[in-house]
Structures are given as C-alpha cells and as structure tokens.
PDB file of C-alpha atoms in Angstrom:
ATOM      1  CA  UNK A   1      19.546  93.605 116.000  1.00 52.00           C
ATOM      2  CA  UNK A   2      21.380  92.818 119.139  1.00 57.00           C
ATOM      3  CA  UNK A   3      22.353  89.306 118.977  1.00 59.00           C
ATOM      4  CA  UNK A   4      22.410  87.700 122.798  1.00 62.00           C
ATOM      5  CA  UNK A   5      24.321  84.049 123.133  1.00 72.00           C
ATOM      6  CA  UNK A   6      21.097  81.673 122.749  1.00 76.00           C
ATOM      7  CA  UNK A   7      20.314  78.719 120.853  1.00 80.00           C
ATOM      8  CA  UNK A   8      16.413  80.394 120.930  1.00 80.00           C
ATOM      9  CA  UNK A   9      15.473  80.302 116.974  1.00 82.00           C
ATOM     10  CA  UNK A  10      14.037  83.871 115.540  1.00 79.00           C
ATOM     11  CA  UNK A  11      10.234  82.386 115.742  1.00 81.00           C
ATOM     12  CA  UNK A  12      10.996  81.181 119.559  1.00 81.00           C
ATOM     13  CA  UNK A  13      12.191  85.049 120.355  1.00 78.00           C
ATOM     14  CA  UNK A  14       9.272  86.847 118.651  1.00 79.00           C
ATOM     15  CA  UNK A  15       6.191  84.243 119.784  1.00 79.00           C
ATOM     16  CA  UNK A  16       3.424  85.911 121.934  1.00 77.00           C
ATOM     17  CA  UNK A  17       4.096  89.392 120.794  1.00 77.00           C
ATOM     18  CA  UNK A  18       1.583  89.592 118.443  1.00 72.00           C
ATOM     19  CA  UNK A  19       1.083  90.207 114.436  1.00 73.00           C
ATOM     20  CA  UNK A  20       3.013  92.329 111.954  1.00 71.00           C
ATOM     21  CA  UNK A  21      -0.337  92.945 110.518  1.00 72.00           C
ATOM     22  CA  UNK A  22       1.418  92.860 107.498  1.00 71.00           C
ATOM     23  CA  UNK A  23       1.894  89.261 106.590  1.00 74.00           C
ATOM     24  CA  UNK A  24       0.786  88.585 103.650  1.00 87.00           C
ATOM     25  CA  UNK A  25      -0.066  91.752 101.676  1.00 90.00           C
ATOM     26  CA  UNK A  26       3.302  91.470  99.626  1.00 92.00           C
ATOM     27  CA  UNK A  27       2.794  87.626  98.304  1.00 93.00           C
ATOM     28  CA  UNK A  28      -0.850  88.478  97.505  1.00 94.00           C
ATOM     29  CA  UNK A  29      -0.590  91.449  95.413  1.00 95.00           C
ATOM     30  CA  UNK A  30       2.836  89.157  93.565  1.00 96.00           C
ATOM     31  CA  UNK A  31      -0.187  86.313  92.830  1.00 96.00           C
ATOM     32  CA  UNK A  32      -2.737  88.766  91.663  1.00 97.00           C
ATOM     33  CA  UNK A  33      -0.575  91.213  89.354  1.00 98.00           C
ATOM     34  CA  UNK A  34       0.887  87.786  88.186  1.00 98.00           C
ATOM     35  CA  UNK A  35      -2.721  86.751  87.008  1.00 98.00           C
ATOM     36  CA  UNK A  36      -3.424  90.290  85.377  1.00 98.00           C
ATOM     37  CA  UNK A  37       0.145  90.139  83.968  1.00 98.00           C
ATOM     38  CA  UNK A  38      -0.435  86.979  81.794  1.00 98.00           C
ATOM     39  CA  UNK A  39      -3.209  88.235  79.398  1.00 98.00           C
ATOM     40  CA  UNK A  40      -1.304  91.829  79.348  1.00 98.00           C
ATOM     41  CA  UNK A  41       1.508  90.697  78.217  1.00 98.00           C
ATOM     42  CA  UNK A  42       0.162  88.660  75.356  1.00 98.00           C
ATOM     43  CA  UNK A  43      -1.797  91.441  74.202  1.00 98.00           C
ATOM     44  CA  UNK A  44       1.426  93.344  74.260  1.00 98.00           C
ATOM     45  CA  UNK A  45       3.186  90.660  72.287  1.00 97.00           C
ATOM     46  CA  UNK A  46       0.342  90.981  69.845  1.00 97.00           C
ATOM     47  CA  UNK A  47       0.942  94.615  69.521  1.00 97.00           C
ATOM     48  CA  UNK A  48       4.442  94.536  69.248  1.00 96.00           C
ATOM     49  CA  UNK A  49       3.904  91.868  66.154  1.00 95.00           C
ATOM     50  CA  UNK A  50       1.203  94.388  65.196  1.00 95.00           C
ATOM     51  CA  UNK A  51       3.206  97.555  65.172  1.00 93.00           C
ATOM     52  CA  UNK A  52       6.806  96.700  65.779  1.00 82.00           C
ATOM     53  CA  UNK A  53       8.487  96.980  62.295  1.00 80.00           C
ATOM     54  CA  UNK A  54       5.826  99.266  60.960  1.00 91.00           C
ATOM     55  CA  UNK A  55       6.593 103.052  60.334  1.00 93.00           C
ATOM     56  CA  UNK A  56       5.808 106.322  62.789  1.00 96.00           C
ATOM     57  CA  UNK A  57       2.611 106.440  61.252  1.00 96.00           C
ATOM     58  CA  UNK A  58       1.397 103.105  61.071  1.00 96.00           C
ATOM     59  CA  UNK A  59       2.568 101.691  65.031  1.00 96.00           C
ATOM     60  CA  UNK A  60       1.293 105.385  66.274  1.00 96.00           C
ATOM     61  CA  UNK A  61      -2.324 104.550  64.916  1.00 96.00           C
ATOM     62  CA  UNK A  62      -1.896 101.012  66.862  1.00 96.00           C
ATOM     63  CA  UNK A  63      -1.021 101.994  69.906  1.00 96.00           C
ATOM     64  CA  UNK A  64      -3.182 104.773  69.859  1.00 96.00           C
ATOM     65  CA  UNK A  65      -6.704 102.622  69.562  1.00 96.00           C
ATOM     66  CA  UNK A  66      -8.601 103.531  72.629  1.00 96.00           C
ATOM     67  CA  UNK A  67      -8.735  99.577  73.064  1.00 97.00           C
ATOM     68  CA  UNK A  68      -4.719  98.753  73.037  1.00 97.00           C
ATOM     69  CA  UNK A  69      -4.043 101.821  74.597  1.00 97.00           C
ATOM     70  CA  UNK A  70      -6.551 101.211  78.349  1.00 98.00           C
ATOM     71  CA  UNK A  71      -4.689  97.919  77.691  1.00 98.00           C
ATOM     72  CA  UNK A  72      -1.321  99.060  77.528  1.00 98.00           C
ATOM     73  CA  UNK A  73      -1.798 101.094  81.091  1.00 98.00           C
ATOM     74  CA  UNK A  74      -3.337  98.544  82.856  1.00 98.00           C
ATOM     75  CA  UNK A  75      -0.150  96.489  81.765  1.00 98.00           C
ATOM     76  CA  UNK A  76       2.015  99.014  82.952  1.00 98.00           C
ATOM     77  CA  UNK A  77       0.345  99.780  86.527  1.00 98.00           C
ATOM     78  CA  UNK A  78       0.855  95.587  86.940  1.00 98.00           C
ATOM     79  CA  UNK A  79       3.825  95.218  85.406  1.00 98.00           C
ATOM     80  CA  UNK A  80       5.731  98.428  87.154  1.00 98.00           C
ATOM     81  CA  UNK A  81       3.803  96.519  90.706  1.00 98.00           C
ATOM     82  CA  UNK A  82       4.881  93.130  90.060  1.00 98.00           C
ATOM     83  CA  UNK A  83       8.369  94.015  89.007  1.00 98.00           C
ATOM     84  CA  UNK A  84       8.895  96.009  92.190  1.00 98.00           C
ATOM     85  CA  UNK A  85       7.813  93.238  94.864  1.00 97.00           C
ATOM     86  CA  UNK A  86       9.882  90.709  92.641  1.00 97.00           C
ATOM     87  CA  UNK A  87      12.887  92.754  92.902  1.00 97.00           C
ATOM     88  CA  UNK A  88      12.584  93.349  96.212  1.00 97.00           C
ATOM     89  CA  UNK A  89      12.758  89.628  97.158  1.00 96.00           C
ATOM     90  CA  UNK A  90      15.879  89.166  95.046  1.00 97.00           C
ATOM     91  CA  UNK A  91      17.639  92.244  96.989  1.00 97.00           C
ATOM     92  CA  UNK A  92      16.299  90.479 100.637  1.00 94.00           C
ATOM     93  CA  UNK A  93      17.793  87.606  99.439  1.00 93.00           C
ATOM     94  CA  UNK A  94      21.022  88.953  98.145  1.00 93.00           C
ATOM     95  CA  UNK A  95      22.100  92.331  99.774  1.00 94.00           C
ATOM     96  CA  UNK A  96      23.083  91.860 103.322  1.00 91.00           C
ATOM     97  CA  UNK A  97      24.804  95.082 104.442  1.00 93.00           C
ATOM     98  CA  UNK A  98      22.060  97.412 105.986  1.00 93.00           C
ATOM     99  CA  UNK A  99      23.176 100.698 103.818  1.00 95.00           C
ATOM    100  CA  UNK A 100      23.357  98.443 100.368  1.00 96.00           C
ATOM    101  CA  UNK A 101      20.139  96.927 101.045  1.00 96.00           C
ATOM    102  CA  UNK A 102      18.245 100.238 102.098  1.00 96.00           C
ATOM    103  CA  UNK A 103      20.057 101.684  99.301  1.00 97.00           C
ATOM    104  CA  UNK A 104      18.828  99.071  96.037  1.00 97.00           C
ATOM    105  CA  UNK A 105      15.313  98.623  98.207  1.00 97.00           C
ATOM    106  CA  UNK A 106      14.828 102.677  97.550  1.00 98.00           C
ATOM    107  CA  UNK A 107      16.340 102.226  94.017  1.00 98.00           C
ATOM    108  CA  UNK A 108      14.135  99.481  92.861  1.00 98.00           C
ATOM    109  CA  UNK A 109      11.103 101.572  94.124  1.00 98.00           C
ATOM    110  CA  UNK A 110      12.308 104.450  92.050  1.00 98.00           C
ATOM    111  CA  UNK A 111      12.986 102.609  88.893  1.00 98.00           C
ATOM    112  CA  UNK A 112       9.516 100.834  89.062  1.00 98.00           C
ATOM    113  CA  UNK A 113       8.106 104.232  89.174  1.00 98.00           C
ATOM    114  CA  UNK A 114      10.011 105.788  86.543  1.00 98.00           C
ATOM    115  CA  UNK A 115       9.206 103.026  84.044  1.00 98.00           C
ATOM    116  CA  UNK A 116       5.545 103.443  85.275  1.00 98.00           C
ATOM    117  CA  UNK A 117       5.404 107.174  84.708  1.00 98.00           C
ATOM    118  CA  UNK A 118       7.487 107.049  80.926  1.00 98.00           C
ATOM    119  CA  UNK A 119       5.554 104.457  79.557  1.00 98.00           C
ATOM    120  CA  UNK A 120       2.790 105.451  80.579  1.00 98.00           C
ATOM    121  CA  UNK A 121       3.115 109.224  79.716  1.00 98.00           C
ATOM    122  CA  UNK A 122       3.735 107.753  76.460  1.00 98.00           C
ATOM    123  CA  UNK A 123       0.988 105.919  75.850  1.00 98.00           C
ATOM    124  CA  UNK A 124      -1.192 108.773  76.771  1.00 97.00           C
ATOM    125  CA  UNK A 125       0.750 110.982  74.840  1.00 97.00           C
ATOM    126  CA  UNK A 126       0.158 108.832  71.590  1.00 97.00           C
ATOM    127  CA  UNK A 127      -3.416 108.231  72.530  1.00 96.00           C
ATOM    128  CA  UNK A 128      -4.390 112.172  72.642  1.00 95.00           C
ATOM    129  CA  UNK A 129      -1.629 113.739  69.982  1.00 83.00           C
ATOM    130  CA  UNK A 130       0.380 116.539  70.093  1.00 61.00           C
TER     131      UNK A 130
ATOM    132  CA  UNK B   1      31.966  73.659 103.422  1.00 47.00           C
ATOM    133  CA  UNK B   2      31.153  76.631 101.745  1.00 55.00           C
ATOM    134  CA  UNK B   3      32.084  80.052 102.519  1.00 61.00           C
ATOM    135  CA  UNK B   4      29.160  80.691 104.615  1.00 59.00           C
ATOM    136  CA  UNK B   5      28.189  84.363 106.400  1.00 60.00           C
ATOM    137  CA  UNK B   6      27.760  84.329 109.799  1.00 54.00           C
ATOM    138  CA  UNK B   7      27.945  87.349 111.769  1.00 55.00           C
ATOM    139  CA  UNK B   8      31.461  87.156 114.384  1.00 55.00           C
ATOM    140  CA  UNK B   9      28.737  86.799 117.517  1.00 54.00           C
ATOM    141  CA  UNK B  10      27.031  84.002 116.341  1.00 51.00           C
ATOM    142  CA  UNK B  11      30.353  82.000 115.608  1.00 55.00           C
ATOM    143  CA  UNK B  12      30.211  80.000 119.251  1.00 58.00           C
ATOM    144  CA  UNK B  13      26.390  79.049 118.825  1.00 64.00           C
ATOM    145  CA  UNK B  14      26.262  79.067 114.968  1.00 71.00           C
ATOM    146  CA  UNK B  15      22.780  77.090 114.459  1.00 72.00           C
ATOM    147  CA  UNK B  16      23.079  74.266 111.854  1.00 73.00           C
ATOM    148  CA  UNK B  17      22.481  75.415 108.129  1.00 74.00           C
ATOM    149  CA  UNK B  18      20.799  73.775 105.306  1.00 74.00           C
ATOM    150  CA  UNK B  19      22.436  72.366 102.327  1.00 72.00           C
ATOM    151  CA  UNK B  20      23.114  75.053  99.604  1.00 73.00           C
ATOM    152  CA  UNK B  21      23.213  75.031  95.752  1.00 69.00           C
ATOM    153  CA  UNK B  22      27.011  73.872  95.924  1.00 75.00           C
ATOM    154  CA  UNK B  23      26.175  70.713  97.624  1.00 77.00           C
ATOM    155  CA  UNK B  24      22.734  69.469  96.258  1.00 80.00           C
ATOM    156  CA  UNK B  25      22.621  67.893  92.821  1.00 82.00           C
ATOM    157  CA  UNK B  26      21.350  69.936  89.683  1.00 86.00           C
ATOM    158  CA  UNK B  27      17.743  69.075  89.485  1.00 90.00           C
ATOM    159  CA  UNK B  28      15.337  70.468  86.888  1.00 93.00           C
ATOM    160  CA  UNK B  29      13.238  71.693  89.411  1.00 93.00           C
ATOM    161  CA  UNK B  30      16.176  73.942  91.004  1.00 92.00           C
ATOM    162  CA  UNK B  31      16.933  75.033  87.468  1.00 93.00           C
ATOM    163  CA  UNK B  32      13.693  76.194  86.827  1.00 96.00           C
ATOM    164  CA  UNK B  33      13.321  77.937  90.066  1.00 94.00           C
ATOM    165  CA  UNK B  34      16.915  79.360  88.916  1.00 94.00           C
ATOM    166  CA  UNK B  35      15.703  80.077  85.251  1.00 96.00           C
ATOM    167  CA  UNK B  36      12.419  82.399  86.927  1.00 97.00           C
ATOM    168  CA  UNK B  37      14.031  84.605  89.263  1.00 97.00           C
ATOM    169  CA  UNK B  38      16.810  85.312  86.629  1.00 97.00           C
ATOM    170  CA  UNK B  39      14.380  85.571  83.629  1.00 98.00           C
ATOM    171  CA  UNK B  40      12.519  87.734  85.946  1.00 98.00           C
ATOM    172  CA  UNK B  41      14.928  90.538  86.957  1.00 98.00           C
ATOM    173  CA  UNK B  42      16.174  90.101  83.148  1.00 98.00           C
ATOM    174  CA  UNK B  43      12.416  91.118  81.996  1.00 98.00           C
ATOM    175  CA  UNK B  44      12.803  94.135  84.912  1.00 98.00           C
ATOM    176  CA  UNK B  45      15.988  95.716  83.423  1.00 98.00           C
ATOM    177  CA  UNK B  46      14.675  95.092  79.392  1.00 97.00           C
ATOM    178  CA  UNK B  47      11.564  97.462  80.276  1.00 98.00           C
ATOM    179  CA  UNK B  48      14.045  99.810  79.791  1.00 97.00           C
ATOM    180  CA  UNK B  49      13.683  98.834  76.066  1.00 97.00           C
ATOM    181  CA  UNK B  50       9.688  99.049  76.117  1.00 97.00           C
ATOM    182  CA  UNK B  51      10.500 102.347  77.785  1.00 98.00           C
ATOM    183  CA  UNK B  52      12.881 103.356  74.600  1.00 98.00           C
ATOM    184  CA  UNK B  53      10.061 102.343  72.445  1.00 97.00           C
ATOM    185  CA  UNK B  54       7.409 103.552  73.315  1.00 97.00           C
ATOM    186  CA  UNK B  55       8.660 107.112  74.557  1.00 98.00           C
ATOM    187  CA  UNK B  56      10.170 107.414  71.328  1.00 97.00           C
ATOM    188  CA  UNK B  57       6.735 106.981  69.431  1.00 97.00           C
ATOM    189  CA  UNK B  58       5.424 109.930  71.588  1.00 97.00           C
ATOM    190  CA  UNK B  59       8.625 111.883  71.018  1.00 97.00           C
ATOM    191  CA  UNK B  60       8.671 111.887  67.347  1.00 96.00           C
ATOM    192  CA  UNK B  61       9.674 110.512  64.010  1.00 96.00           C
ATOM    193  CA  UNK B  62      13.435 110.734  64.230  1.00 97.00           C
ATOM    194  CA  UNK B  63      13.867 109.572  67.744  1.00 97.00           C
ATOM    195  CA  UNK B  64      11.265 105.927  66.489  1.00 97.00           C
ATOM    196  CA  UNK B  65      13.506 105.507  63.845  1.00 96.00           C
ATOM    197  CA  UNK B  66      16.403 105.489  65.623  1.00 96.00           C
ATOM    198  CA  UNK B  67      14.752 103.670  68.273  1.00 96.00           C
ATOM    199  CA  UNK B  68      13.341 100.707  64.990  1.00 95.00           C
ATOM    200  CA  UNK B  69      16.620 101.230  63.527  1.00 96.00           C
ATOM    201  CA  UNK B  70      18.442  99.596  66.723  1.00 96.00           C
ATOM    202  CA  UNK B  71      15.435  96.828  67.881  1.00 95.00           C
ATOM    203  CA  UNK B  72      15.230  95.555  63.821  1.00 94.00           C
ATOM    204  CA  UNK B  73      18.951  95.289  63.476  1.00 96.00           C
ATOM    205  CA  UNK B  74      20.497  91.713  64.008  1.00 97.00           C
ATOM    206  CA  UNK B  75      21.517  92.396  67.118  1.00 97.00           C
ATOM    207  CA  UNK B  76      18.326  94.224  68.540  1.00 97.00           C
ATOM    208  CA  UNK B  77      16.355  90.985  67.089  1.00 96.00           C
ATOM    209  CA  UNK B  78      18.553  88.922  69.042  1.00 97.00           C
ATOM    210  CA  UNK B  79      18.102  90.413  72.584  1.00 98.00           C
ATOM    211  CA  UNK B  80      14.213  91.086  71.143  1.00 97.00           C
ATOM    212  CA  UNK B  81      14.447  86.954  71.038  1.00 98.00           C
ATOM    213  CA  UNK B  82      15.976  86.356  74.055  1.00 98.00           C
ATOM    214  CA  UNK B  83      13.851  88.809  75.722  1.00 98.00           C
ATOM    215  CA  UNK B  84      10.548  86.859  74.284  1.00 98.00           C
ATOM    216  CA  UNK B  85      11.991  83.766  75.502  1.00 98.00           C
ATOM    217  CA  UNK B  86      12.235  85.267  79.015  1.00 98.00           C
ATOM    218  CA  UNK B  87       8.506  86.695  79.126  1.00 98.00           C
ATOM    219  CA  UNK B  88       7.161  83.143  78.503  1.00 98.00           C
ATOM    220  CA  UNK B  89       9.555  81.058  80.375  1.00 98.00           C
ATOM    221  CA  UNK B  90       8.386  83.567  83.559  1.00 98.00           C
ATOM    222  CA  UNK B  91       5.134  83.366  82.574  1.00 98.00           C
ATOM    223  CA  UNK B  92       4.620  79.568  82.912  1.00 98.00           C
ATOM    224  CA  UNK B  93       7.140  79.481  85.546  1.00 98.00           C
ATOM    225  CA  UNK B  94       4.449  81.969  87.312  1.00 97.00           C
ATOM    226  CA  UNK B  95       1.094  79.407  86.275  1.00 97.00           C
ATOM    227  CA  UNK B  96       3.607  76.191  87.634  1.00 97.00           C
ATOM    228  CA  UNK B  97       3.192  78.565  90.847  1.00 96.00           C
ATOM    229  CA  UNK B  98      -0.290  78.795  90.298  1.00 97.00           C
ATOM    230  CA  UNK B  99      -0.747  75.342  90.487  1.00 97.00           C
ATOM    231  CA  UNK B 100       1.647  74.822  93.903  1.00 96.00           C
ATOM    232  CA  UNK B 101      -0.823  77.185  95.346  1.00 95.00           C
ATOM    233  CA  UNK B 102      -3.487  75.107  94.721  1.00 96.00           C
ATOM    234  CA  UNK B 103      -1.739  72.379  96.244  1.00 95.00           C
ATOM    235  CA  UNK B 104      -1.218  70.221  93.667  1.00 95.00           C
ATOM    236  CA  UNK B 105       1.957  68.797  91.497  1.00 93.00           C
ATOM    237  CA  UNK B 106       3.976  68.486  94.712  1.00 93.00           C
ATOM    238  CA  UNK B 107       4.800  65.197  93.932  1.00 94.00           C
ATOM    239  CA  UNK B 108       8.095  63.999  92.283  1.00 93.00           C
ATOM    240  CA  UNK B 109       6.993  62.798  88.950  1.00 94.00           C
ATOM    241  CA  UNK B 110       4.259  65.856  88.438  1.00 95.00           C
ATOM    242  CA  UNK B 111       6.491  68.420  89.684  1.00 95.00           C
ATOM    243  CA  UNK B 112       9.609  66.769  87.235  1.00 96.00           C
ATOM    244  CA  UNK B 113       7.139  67.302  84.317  1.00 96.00           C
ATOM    245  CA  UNK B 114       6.151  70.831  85.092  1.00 96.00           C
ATOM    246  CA  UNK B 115       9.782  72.295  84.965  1.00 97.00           C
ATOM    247  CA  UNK B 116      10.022  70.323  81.871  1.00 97.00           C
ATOM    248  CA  UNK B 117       7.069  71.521  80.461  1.00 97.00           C
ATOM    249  CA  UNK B 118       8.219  75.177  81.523  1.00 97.00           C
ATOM    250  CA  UNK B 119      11.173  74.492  79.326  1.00 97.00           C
ATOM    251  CA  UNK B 120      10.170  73.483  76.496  1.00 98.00           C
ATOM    252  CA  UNK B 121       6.826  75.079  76.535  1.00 98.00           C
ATOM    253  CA  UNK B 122       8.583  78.261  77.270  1.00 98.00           C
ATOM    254  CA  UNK B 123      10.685  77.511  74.111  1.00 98.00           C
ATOM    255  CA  UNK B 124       7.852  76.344  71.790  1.00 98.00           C
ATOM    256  CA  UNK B 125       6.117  79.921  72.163  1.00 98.00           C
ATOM    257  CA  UNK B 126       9.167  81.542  71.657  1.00 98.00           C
ATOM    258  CA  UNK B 127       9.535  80.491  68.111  1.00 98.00           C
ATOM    259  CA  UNK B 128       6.030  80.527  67.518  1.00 98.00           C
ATOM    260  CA  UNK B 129       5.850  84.268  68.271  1.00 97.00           C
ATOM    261  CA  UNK B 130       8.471  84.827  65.776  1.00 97.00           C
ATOM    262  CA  UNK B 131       7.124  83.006  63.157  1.00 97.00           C
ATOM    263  CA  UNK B 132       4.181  84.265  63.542  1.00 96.00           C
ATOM    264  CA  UNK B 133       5.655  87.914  63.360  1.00 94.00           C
ATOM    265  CA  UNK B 134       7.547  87.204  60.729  1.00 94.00           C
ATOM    266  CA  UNK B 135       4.640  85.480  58.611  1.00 93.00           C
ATOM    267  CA  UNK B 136       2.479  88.642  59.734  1.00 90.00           C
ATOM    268  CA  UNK B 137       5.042  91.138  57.684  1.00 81.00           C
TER     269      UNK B 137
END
C-alpha cells in the first residue's frame, strides 16, 4: 500500500468505488458455527464423561453409535470452521509483517484442516471397524 | 505513551490513536473480552488432544492406552480441567455475543452483569461437569 502525505482516513480514500462483495460472509458463518457449536460441544462433553476413562472396548462401542458418531462429524466440520475464522482474526490483529501474516494465515488454514481430516477419519474409522 | 507502530511515512501526519489496554482501567468487561479470545485460541491448540484421542481409538489398543494413560494421570486431569473451563467460559462468552447482536445488554449495569455471569457461570459448569463425571464412574 503506497502511503501518500494526507490526513484522508482509509474509508474517505476507498468511498465511491464500490463493494468488496465480501463483507460480511466471515462474521456470519463465526455466528452460525457458534450456534451449531454450543449443543456439539455438550454432546461431546457428554461423551467424553461417557467414554473417557472407560477401556478400548467400552469408549469404541460409544463413539461408534451411529447417533454420537453423525454427531461427532458435524462437531468437527463446525468446530475445524469456527476455529479457523477465529484464528484468523487473532493473526489480523496481531501479525503485522506481510510474510508472517501470509505465513500463520496459510498455517491456520492447514491446521484447521488437518484436525478436520484426523478426527474425523477417526470417527469414521471407529464407526465402520477394521 | 506507549510504544506505538507507525510506519516511518506516516510519522509527519500520524492520525490520532485511541487509548490502548495500558492506559484504560481493568474493567470486567475488557477482561472478559480478554478471557474469550485467549480461551478461544487455547480451545484451538487443545484439539490437538481430541485429535490424540480419538485417532488413538481408531489406531488401536496400545496407542488408547497410552493415550488414557496420559489424559487420566494428575496432570492430564489438570489441563483436561482447565481445558473444560475454557470450552464453557467461550461458550457463554459466545451467547453474551448473542445477545449484543440482538441489541440488547449494551448498557452499563446489564453488560457489568453479563461478564460476571460469564465468570462465574463459566466456573459453576466447570465443576459441575466434573462432578458429574466423577459421580458417573
């Protein structure tokens, strides 16, 4: 961004040329995985009191009911979401330099993903055997 | 004043700034707001632990013992504890922001009683969960 000598503020400099058409995807999807977070999460709280100190056998046949398991990958497809677009406001807010913020940006994308695609390999791998 | 960034340029017409956290007073509500966006990227780092978990009850029975060894051990419990704490301290931190989008609890004495509540409701479920998974054993 070229910075000129002007006491214009950002808004002033940017007025009349139109939408981003991308104003307020990001804060939406935060509000709605936020809603489909909260009963989620307390089923997975229930199934972590449920199966958490039990043996292989016994938190395997848990997590494998058809019920707790569609639960547990809905939970991790808003979870892995919500986690991502909250991260990424933290790093806006933190990580100035243009390489470190591109960098962590990319980072947090890939870390969202590979928590998606473990937990939820696992889940489906306890759900169908083998 | 506070070491604040501003790029060499922009020293000559540097616009005014608002106040930061080193000059306002500690307020519950700026705690709170503190307390959710630190809970929060705490919760994002600990799915690595739901990860361990959970991969290791597909892998097999060695790796989930190792796996219940470490999360039942005094330690594990603790971070286990703190970690509950965190999912329910962002979760009504998330339904106080609920409410602001509704447009309500703006006010001073409302919004004082939210972050409160968020507190010390955030607290109260804690050590109900664990009782409750203890009594459950």
């Amino acid at each position: 961004m070229s910075i000129k000598p002007s006491m214009r503020t950002p808004l002033s400099r940017v007025r009349g040329l139109g939408s981003a058409h991308a104003g307020t995807d990001h804060f939406w999807l935060q509000r709605v995985t936020a809603l489909s977070n909260v009963p989620l999460v307390l089923v997975f709280i229930g199934v972590v009191i449920a199966a958490g100190g039990r043996d292989y056998e016994a938190a395997r046949a848990i997590v494998s009911h058809p019920a707790i398991a569609i639960c547990l990958l809905l939970l991790v497809v808003s979870v892995c979401v919500h986690m991502r677009l909250g991260l990424q406001i933290v790093i806006e807010d933190y990580v100035h330099g243009h390489g470190a913020k591109f960098a962590a940006t990319i980072a947090n994308t890939f870390f969202a993903f590979a928590v998606g695609a473990a937990l939820g390999f696992a889940v489906l791998k306890i759900s169908f055997g083998a | 004043m506070a070491d604040v960034k501003v790029p060499a340029q922009r020293h000559a017409f540097a616009r005014p700034l608002s106040p930061h956290l080193q000059i306002y007073r500690w307020s519950w509500t700026m705690a709170m707001s503190i307390f959710h966006r630190v809970t929060g990227v705490a919760l994002y780092l600990g799915t690595a632990l739901v990860v361990w978990w959970l991969v290791a009850l597909a892998t097999g029975p060695s790796a989930y013992e190792t796996a219940r060894w470490a999360m039942t051990s005094l330690v594990g419990r603790l971070i286990l504890f703190g970690y509950t704490w965190a999912v329910f301290h962002h979760m009504l931190g998330g339904l106080r922001h609920f409410v602001w989008d509704f447009g309500a609890a703006f006010e001073r004495g409302p919004r004082m009683a939210l972050a409160k509540a968020t507190l010390a409701g955030s607290l109260a479920l804690t050590v109900i969960t664990w009782v409750v998974g203890y009594a459950v054993r």
